mmCIF file of C-alpha atoms and ligand atoms in Angstrom:
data_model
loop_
_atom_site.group_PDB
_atom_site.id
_atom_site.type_symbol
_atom_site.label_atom_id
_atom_site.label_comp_id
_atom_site.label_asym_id
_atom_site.label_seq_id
_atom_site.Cartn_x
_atom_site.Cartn_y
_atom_site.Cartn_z
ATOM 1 C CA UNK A 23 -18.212 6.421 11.214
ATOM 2 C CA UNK A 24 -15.052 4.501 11.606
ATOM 3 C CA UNK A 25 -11.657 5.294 9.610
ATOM 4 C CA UNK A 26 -9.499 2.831 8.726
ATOM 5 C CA UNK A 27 -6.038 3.817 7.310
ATOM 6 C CA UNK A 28 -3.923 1.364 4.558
ATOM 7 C CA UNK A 29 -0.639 1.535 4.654
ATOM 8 C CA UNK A 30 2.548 -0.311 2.929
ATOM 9 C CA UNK A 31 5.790 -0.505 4.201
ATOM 10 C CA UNK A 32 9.591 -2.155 4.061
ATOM 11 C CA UNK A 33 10.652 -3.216 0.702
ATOM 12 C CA UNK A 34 7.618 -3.147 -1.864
ATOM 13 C CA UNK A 35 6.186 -6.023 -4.001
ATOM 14 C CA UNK A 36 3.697 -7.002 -6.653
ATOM 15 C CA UNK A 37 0.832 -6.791 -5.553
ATOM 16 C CA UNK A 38 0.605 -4.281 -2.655
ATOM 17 C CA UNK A 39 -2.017 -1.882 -5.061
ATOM 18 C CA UNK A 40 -4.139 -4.756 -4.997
ATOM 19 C CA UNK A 41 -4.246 -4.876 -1.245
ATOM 20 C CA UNK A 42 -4.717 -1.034 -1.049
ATOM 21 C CA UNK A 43 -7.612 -1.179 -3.854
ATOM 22 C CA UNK A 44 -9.124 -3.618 -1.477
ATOM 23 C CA UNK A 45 -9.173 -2.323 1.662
ATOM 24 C CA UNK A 46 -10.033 1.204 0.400
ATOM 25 C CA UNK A 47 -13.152 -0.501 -1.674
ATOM 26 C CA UNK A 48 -13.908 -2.330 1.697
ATOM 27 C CA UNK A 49 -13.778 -0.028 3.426
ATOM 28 C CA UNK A 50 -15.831 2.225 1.819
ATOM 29 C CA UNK A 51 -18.442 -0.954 1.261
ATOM 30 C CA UNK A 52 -18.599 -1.300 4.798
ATOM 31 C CA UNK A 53 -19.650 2.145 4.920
ATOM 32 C CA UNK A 54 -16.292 3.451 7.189
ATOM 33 C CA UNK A 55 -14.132 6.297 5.553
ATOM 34 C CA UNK A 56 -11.135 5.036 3.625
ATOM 35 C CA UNK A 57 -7.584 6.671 4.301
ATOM 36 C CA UNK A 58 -4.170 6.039 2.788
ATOM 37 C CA UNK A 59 -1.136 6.306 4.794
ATOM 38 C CA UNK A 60 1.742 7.396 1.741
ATOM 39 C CA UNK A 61 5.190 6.792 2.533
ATOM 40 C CA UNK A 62 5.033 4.142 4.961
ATOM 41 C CA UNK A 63 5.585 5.085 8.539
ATOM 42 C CA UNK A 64 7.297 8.178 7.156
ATOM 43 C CA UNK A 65 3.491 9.045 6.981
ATOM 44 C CA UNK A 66 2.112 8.475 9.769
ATOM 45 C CA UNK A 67 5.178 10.451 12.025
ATOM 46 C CA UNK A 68 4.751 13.287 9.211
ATOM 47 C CA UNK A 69 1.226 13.814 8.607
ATOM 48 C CA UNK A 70 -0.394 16.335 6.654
ATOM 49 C CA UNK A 71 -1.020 15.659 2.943
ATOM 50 C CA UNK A 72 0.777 12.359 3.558
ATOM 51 C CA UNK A 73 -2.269 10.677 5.056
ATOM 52 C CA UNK A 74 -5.518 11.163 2.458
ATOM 53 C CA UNK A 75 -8.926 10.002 2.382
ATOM 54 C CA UNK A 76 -9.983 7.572 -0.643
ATOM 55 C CA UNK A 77 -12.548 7.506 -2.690
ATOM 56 C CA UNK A 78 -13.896 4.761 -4.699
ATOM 57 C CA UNK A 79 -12.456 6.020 -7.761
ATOM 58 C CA UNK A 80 -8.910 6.666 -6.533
ATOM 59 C CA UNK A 81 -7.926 3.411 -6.644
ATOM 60 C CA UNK A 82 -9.058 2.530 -10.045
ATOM 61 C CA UNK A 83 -6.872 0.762 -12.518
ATOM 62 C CA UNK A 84 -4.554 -0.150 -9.249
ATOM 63 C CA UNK A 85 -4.886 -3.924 -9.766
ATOM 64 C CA UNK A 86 -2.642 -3.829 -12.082
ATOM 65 C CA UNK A 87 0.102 -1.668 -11.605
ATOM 66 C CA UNK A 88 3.686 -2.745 -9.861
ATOM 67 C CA UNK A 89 5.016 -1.565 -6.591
ATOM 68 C CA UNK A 90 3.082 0.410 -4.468
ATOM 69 C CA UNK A 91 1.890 3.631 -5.317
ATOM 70 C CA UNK A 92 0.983 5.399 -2.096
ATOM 71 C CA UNK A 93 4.974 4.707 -1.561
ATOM 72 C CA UNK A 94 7.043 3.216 1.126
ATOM 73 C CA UNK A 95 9.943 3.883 3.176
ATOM 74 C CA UNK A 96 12.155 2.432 5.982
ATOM 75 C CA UNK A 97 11.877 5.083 8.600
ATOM 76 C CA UNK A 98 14.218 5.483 11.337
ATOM 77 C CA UNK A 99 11.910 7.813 13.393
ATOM 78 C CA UNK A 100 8.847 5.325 14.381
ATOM 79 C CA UNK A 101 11.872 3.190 15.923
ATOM 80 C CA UNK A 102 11.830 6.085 18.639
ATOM 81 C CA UNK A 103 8.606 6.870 20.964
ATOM 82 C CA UNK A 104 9.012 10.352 20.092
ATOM 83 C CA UNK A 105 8.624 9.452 15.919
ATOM 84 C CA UNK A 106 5.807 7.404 17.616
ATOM 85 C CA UNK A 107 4.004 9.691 19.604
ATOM 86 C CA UNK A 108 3.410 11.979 16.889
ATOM 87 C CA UNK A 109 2.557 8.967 14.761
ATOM 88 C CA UNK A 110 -0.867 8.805 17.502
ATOM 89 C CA UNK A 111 -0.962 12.343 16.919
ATOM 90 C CA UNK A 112 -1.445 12.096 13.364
ATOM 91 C CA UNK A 113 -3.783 9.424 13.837
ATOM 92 C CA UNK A 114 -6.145 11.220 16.359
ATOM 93 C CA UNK A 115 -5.845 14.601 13.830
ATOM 94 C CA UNK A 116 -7.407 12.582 11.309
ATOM 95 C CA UNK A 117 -10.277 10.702 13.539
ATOM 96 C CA UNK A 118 -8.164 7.411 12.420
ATOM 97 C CA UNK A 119 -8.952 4.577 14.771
ATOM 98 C CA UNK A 120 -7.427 1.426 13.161
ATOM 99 C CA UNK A 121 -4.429 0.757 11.039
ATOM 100 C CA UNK A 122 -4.125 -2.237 8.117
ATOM 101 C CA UNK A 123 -0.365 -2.749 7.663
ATOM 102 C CA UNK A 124 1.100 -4.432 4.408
ATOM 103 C CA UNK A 125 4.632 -5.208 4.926
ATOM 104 C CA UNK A 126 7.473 -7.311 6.265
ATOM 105 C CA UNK A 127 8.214 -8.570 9.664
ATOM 106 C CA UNK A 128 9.995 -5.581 10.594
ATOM 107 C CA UNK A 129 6.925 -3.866 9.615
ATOM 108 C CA UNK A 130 4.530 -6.215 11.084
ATOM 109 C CA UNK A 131 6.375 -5.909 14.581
ATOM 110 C CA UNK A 132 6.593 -2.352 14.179
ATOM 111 C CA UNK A 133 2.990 -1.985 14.165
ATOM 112 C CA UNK A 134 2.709 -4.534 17.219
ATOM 113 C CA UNK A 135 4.766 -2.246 19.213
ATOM 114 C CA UNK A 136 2.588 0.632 18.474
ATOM 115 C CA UNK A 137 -0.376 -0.982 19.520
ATOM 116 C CA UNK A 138 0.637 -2.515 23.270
ATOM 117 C CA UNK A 139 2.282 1.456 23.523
ATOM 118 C CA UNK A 140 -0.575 3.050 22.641
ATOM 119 C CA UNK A 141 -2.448 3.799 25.675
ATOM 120 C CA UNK A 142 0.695 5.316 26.911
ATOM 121 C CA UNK A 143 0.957 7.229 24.339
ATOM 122 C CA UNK A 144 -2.337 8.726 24.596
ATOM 123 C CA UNK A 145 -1.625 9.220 28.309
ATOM 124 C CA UNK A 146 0.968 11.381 27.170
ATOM 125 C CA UNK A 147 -0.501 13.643 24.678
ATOM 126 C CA UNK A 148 -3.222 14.434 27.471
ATOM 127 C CA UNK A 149 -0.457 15.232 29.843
ATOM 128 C CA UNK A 150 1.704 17.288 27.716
ATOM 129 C CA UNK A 151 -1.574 19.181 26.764
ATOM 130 C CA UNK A 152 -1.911 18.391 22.638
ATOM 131 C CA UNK A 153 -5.277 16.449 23.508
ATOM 132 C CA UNK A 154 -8.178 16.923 26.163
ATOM 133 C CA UNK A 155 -8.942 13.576 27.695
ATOM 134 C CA UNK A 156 -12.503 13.573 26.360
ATOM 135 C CA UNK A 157 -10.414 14.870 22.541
ATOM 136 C CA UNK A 158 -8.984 10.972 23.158
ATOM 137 C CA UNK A 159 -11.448 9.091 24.858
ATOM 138 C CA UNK A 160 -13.196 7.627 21.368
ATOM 139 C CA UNK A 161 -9.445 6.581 20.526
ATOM 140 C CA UNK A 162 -8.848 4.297 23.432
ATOM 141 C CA UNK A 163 -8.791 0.688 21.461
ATOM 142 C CA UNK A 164 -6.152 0.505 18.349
ATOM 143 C CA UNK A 165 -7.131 -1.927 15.892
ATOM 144 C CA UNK A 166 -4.113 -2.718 13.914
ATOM 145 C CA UNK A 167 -4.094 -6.065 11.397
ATOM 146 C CA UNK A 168 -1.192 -7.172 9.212
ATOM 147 C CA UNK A 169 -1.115 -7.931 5.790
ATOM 148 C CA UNK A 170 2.672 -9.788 4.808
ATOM 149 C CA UNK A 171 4.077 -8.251 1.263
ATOM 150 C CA UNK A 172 7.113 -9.440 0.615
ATOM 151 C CA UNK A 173 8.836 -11.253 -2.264
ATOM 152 C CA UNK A 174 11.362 -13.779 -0.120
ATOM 153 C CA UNK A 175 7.964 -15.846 1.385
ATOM 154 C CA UNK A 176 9.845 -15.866 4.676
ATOM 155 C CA UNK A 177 7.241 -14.918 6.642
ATOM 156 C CA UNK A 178 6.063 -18.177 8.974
ATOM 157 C CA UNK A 179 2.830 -19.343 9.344
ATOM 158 C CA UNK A 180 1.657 -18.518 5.711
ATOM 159 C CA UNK A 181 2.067 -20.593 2.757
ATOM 160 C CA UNK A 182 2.333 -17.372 0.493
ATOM 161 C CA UNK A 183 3.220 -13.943 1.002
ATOM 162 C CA UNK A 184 2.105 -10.887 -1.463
ATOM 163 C CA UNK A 185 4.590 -10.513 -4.071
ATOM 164 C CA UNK A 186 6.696 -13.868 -3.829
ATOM 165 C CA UNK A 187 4.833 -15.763 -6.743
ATOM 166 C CA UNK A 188 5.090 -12.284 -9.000
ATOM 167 C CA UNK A 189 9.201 -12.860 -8.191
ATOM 168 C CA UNK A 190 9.495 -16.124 -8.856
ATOM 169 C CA UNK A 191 7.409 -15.587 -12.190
ATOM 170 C CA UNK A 192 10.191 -12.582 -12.990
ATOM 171 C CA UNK A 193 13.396 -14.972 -12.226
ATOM 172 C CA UNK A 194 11.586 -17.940 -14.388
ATOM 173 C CA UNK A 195 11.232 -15.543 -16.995
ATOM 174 C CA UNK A 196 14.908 -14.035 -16.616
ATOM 175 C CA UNK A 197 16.441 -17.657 -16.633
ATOM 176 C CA UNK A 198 14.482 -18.747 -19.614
ATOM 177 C CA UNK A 199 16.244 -15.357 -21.197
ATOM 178 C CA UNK A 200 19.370 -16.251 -20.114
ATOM 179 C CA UNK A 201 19.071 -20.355 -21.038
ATOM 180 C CA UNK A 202 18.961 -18.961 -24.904
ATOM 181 C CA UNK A 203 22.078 -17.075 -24.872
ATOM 182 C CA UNK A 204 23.810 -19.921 -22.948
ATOM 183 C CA UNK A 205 22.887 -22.519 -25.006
ATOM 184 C CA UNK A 206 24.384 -20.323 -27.792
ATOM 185 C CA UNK A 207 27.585 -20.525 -26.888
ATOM 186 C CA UNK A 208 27.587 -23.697 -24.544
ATOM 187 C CA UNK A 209 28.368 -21.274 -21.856
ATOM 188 C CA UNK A 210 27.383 -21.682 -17.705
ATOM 189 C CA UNK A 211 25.798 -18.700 -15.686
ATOM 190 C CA UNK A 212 25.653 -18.234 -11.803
ATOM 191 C CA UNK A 213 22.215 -16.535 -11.265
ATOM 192 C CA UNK A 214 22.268 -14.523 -8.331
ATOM 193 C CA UNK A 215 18.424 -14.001 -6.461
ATOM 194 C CA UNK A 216 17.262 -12.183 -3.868
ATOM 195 C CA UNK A 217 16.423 -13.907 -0.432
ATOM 196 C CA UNK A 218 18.619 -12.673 2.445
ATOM 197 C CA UNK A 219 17.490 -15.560 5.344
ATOM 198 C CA UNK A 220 15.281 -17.277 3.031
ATOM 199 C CA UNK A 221 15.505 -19.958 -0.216
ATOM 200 C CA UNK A 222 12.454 -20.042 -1.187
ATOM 201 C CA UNK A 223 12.817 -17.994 -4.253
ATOM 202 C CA UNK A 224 16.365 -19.362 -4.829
ATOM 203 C CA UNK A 225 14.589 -23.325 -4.700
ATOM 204 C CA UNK A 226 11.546 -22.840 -6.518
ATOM 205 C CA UNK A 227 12.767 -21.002 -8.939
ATOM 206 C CA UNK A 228 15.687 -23.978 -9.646
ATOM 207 C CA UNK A 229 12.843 -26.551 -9.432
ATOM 208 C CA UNK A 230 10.779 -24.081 -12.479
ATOM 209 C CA UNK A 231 13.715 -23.791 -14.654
ATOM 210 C CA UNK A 232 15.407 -27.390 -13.924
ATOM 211 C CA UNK A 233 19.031 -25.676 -12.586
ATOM 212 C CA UNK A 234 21.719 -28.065 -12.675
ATOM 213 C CA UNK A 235 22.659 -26.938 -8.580
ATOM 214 C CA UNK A 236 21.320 -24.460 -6.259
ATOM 215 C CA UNK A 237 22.228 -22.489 -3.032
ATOM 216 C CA UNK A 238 20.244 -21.471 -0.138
ATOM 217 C CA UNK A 239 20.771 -20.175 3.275
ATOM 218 C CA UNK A 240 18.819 -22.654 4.974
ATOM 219 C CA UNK A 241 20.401 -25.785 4.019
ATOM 220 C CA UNK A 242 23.931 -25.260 2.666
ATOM 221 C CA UNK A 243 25.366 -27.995 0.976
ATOM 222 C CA UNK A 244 27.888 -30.177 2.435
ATOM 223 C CA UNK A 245 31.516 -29.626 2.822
ATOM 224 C CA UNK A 246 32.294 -31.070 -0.465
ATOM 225 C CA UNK A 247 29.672 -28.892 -2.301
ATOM 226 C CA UNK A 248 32.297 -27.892 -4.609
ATOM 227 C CA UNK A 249 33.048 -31.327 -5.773
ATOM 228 C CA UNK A 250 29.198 -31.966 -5.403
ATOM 229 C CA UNK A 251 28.672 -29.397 -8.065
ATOM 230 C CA UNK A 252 31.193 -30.021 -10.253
ATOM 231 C CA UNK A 253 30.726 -34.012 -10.488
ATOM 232 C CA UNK A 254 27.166 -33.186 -11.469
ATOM 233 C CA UNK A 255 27.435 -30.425 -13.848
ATOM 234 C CA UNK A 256 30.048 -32.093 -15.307
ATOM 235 C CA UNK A 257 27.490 -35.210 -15.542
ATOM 236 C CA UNK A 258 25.393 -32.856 -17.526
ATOM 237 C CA UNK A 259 27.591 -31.781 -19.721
ATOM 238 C CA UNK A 260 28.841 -35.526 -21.077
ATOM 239 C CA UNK A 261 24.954 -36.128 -21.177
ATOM 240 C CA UNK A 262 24.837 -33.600 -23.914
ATOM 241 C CA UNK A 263 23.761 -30.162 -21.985
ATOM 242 C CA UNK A 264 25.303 -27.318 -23.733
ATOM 243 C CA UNK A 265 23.875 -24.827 -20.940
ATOM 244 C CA UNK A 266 24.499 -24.618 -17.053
ATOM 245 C CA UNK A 267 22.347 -22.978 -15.020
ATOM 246 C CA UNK A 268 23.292 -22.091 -11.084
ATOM 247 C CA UNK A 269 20.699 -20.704 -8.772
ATOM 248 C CA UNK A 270 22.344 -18.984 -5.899
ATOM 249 C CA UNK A 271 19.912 -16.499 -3.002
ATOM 250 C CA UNK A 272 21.967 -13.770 -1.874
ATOM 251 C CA UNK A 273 22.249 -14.818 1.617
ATOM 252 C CA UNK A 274 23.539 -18.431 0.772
ATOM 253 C CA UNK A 275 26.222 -19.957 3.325
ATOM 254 C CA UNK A 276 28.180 -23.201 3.475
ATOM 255 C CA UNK A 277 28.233 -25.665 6.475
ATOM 256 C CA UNK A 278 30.687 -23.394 8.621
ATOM 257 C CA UNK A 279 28.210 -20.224 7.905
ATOM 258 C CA UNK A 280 30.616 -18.662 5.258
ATOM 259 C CA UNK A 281 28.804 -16.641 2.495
ATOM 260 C CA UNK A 282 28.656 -18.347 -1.013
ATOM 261 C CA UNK A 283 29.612 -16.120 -3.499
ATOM 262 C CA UNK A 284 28.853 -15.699 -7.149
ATOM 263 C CA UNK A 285 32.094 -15.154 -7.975
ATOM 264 C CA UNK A 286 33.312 -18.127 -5.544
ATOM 265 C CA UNK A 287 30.985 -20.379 -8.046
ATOM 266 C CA UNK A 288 32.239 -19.009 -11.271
ATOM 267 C CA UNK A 289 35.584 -19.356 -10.350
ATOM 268 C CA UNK A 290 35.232 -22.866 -9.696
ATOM 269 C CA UNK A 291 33.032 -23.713 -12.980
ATOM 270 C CA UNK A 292 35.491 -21.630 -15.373
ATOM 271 C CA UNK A 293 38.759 -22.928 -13.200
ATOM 272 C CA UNK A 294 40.970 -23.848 -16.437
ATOM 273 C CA UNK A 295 41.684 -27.555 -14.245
ATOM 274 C CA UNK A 296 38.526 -28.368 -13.426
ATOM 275 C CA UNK A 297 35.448 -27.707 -15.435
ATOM 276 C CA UNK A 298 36.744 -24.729 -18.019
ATOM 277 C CA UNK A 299 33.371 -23.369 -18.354
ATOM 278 C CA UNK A 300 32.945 -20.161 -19.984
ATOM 279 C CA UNK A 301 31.323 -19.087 -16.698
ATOM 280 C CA UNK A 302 28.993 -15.356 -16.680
ATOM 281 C CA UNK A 303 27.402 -13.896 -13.229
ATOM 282 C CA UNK A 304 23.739 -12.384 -13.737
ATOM 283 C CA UNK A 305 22.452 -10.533 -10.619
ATOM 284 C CA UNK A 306 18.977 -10.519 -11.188
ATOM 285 C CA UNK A 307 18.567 -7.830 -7.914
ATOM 286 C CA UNK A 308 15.744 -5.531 -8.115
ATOM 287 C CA UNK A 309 14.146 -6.558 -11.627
ATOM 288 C CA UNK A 310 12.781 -9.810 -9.307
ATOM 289 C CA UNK A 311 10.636 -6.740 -6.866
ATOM 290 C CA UNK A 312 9.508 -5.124 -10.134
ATOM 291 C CA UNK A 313 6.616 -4.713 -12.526
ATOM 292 C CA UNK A 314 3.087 -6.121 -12.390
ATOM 293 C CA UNK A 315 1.624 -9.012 -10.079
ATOM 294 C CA UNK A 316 1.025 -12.082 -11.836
ATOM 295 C CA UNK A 317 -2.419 -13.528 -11.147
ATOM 296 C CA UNK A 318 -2.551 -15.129 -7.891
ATOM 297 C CA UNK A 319 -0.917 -12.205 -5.771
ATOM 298 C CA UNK A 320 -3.639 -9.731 -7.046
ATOM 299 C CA UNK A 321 -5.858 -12.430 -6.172
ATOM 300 C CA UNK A 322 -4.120 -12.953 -3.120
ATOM 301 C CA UNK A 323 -3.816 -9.619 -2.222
ATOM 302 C CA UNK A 324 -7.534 -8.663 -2.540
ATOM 303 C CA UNK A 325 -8.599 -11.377 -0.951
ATOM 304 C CA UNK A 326 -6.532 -10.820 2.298
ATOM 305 C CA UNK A 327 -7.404 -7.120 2.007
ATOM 306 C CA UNK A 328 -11.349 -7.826 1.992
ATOM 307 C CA UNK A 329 -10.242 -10.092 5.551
ATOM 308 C CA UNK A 330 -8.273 -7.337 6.921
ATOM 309 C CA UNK A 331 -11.175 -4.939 6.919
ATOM 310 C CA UNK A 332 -13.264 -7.865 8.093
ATOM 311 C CA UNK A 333 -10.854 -8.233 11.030
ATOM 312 C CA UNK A 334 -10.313 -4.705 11.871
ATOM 313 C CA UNK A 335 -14.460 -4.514 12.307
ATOM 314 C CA UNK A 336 -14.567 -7.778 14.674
ATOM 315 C CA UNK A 337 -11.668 -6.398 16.624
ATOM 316 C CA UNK A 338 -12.482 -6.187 20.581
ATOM 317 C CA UNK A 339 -9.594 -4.661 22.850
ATOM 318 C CA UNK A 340 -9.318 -8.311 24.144
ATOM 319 C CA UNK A 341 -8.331 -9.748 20.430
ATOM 320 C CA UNK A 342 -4.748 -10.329 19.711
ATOM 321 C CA UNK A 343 -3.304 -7.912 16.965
ATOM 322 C CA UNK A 344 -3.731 -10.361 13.894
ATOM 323 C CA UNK A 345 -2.069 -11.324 10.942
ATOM 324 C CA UNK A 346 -3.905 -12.322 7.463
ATOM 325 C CA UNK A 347 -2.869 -15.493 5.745
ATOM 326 C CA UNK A 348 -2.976 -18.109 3.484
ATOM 327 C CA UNK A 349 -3.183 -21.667 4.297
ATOM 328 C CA UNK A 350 -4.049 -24.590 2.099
ATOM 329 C CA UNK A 351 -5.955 -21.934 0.259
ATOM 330 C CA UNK A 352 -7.681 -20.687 2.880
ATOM 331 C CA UNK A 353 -7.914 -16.807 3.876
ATOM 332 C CA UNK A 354 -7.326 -16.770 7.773
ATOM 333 C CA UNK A 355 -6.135 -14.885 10.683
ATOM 334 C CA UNK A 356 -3.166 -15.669 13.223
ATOM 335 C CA UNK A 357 -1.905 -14.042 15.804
ATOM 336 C CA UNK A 358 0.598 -11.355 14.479
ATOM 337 C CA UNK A 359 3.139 -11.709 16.497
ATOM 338 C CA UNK A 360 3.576 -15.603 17.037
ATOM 339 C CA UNK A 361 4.449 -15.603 12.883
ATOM 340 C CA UNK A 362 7.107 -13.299 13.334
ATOM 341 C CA UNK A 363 8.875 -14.739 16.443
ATOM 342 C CA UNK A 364 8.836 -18.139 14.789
ATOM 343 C CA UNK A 365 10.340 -16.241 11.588
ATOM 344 C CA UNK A 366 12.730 -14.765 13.704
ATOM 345 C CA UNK A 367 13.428 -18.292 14.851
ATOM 346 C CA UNK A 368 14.423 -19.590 11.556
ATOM 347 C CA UNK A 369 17.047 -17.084 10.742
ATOM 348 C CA UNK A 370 18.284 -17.031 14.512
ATOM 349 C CA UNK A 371 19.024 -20.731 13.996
ATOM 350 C CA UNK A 372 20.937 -20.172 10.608
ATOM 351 C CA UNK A 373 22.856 -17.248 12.492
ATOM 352 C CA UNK A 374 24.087 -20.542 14.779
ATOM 353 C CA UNK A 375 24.621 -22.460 12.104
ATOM 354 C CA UNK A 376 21.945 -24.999 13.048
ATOM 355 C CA UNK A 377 20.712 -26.020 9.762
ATOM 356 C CA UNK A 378 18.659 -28.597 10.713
ATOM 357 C CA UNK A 379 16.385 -26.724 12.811
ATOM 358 C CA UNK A 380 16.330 -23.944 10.325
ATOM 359 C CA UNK A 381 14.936 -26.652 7.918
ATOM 360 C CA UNK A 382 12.744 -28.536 10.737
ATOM 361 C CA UNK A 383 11.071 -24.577 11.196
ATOM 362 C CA UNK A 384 10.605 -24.005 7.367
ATOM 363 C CA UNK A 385 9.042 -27.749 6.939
ATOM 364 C CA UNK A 386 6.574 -26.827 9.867
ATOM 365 C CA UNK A 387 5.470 -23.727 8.613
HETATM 366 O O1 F6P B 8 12.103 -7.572 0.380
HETATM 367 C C1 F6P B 8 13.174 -8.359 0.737
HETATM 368 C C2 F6P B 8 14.333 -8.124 -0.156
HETATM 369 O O2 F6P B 8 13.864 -8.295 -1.440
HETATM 370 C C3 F6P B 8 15.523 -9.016 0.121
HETATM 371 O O3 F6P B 8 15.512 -10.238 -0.503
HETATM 372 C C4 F6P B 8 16.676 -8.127 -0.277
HETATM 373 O O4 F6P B 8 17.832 -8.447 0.399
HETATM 374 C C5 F6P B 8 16.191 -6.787 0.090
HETATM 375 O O5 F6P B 8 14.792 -6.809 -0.048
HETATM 376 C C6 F6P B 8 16.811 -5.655 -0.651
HETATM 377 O O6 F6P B 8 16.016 -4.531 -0.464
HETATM 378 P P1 F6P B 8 16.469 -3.028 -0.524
HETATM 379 O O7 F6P B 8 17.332 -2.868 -1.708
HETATM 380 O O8 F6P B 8 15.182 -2.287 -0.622
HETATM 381 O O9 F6P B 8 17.190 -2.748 0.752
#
């Protein structure tokens, strides 16, 4: 009987328990054993009554809770091959031959490593004597398939990533909030999101709530973004608009690759010479990661869970360690670690400063 283990890992986001829920019920459909991995990595290098066997019924009612609930941690140990080696320890204790990962790209090529290492790992738990040869033979072939949760949508390759459209939902909802009070006393705010290398939230979330000027990493705004911004808020505000909203992600930069501040905004808007605005910062932080999945990332979620059970089955030692996603709403698997190099790609080139490409990579993806 196979066993296929579920873990999540990196930052959490809505709708992880829906991927969990899924693989554990496919799992168990497919008639394999379902285990859970809690804590993230932190599981795997610990063991014991971190890594559990599901049941049907242990995952009921999951669909709709926030974060993830079998935990998740960034653990410093798997980045060594010793945390690593008693990782495949843990894994042959428990008869566990294949691994469904839902996480970031530091997650995702985490679990890529582990894979191309893992013969050598067995190698060496026969040689230092924790495992008979014939103990490891049946664990020769890894199956390990991703799963991307994540509320920035950075990953490449995917259109959507678990959690982002749960986010976005959560800063629509906050800015709405926020429009009321501003209205009420004609004031501006400078809504800080979360996004570190990636706008996504930051954009869609101005194009949701109509923003009179937003910030992203990826394509800073010219050199004269301050009298950009002004010169149209300003607009607004002869045009009648007693509120001004400002979307800014928390890793937004201008042309020379300078960090964009909240505080560098509000000074301008309230600046007693320019604009006068009564100006307030709201940092939305981790509200945005929060609470329950909207709709289409539980949907999402168990829909890519169902495929990464599917995958892990058709797995040969020849096939590529995959990655599930979603494109032009289609369920599909790419080649795990292709997506993450070309997301590495994207923030390497706003590192540089070259904006352009960062955009050219985000339009291709
Ligand atoms: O999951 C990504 C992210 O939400 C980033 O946008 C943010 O910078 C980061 O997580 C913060 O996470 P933590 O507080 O867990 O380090």
């Amino acid at each position: 009987k196979k066993k296929i283990a579920i873990m999540t890992s990196g930052g959490d986001s809505p709708g992880m328990n829906g991927v969990v829920r899924a693989c554990v019920r496919m799992a168990l459909h497919m008639g394999c054993d379902a285990y859970c991995i809690y804590e993230g990595y932190e599981g795997l290098v610990q063991g014991g009554n971190l890594i559990r066997k599901m049941e049907w019924y242990d995952v009921r009612g999951w669909l709709s809770e926030g974060g993830t609930l079998i935990g998740t941690a960034r653990c410093m140990a798997f980045y060594e091959r010793e945390g690593r080696l008693k990782a495949a320890k843990n894994m042959i204790l428990n008869g566990i031959d294949a691994l469904i990962i839902c996480g970031g790209d530091g997650s995702l090529t985490g679990a890529d490593k582990f894979r191309a290492e893992w013969p050598s790992l067995l190698e060496e738990l026969v040689a230092n004597g924790t495992f008979t040869a014939q103990e490891v033979h049946p664990f020769s072939h890894l199956n390990i398939v991703g799963l991307v949760g994540s509320i920035d949508n950075d990953l490449s390759g995917t259109d959507a990533t678990i959690g982002c459209y749960s986010a976005l939902a959560r800063i629509c909802h906050a800015v709405d909030l926020i429009e009321a009070t501003a209205y009420s006393h004609s004031r501006a705010f400078v809504v800080e999101v979360m996004g570190r290398h990636c706008g996504w939230l930051a954009l869609m979330a101005g194009v949701a709530t109509g923003a009179d000027f937003i910030f992203i990493p990826e394509k800073p705004s010219e050199d004269n973004w301050r009298e950009e911004m002004c010169s149209i808020v300003e607009h607004h505000r002869k045009i009648g608009k007693r509120k001004t909203i400002v979307i800014i992600a928390e890793g937004a930069l201008d042309r020379e690759g300078n960090k964009i501040t909240p505080t560098m905004v509000k000074d301008l808007l309230a600046d007693k010479d320019g604009l006068g605005l009564d100006t307030r910062i709201t940092t939305l932080g981790h509200v945005q990661r929060g609470g329950t999945a909207v709709a289409y990332d539980r949907m999402l979620g168990t829909l890519q869970g169902v495929e990464a059970v599917k995958a892990v089955l058709e797995a040969t030692p020849d096939t590529k360690t995959c990655v599930i996603t979603i494109n032009e709403n289609k369920i599909m698997r790419k080649p795990l670690m292709e997506a993450v190099l070309d997301t590495k790609k994207v923030a390497k080139a706003i590192e540089r400063q070259d904006f352009e490409e960062a955009m050219a990579l985000r339009d291709t993806e």
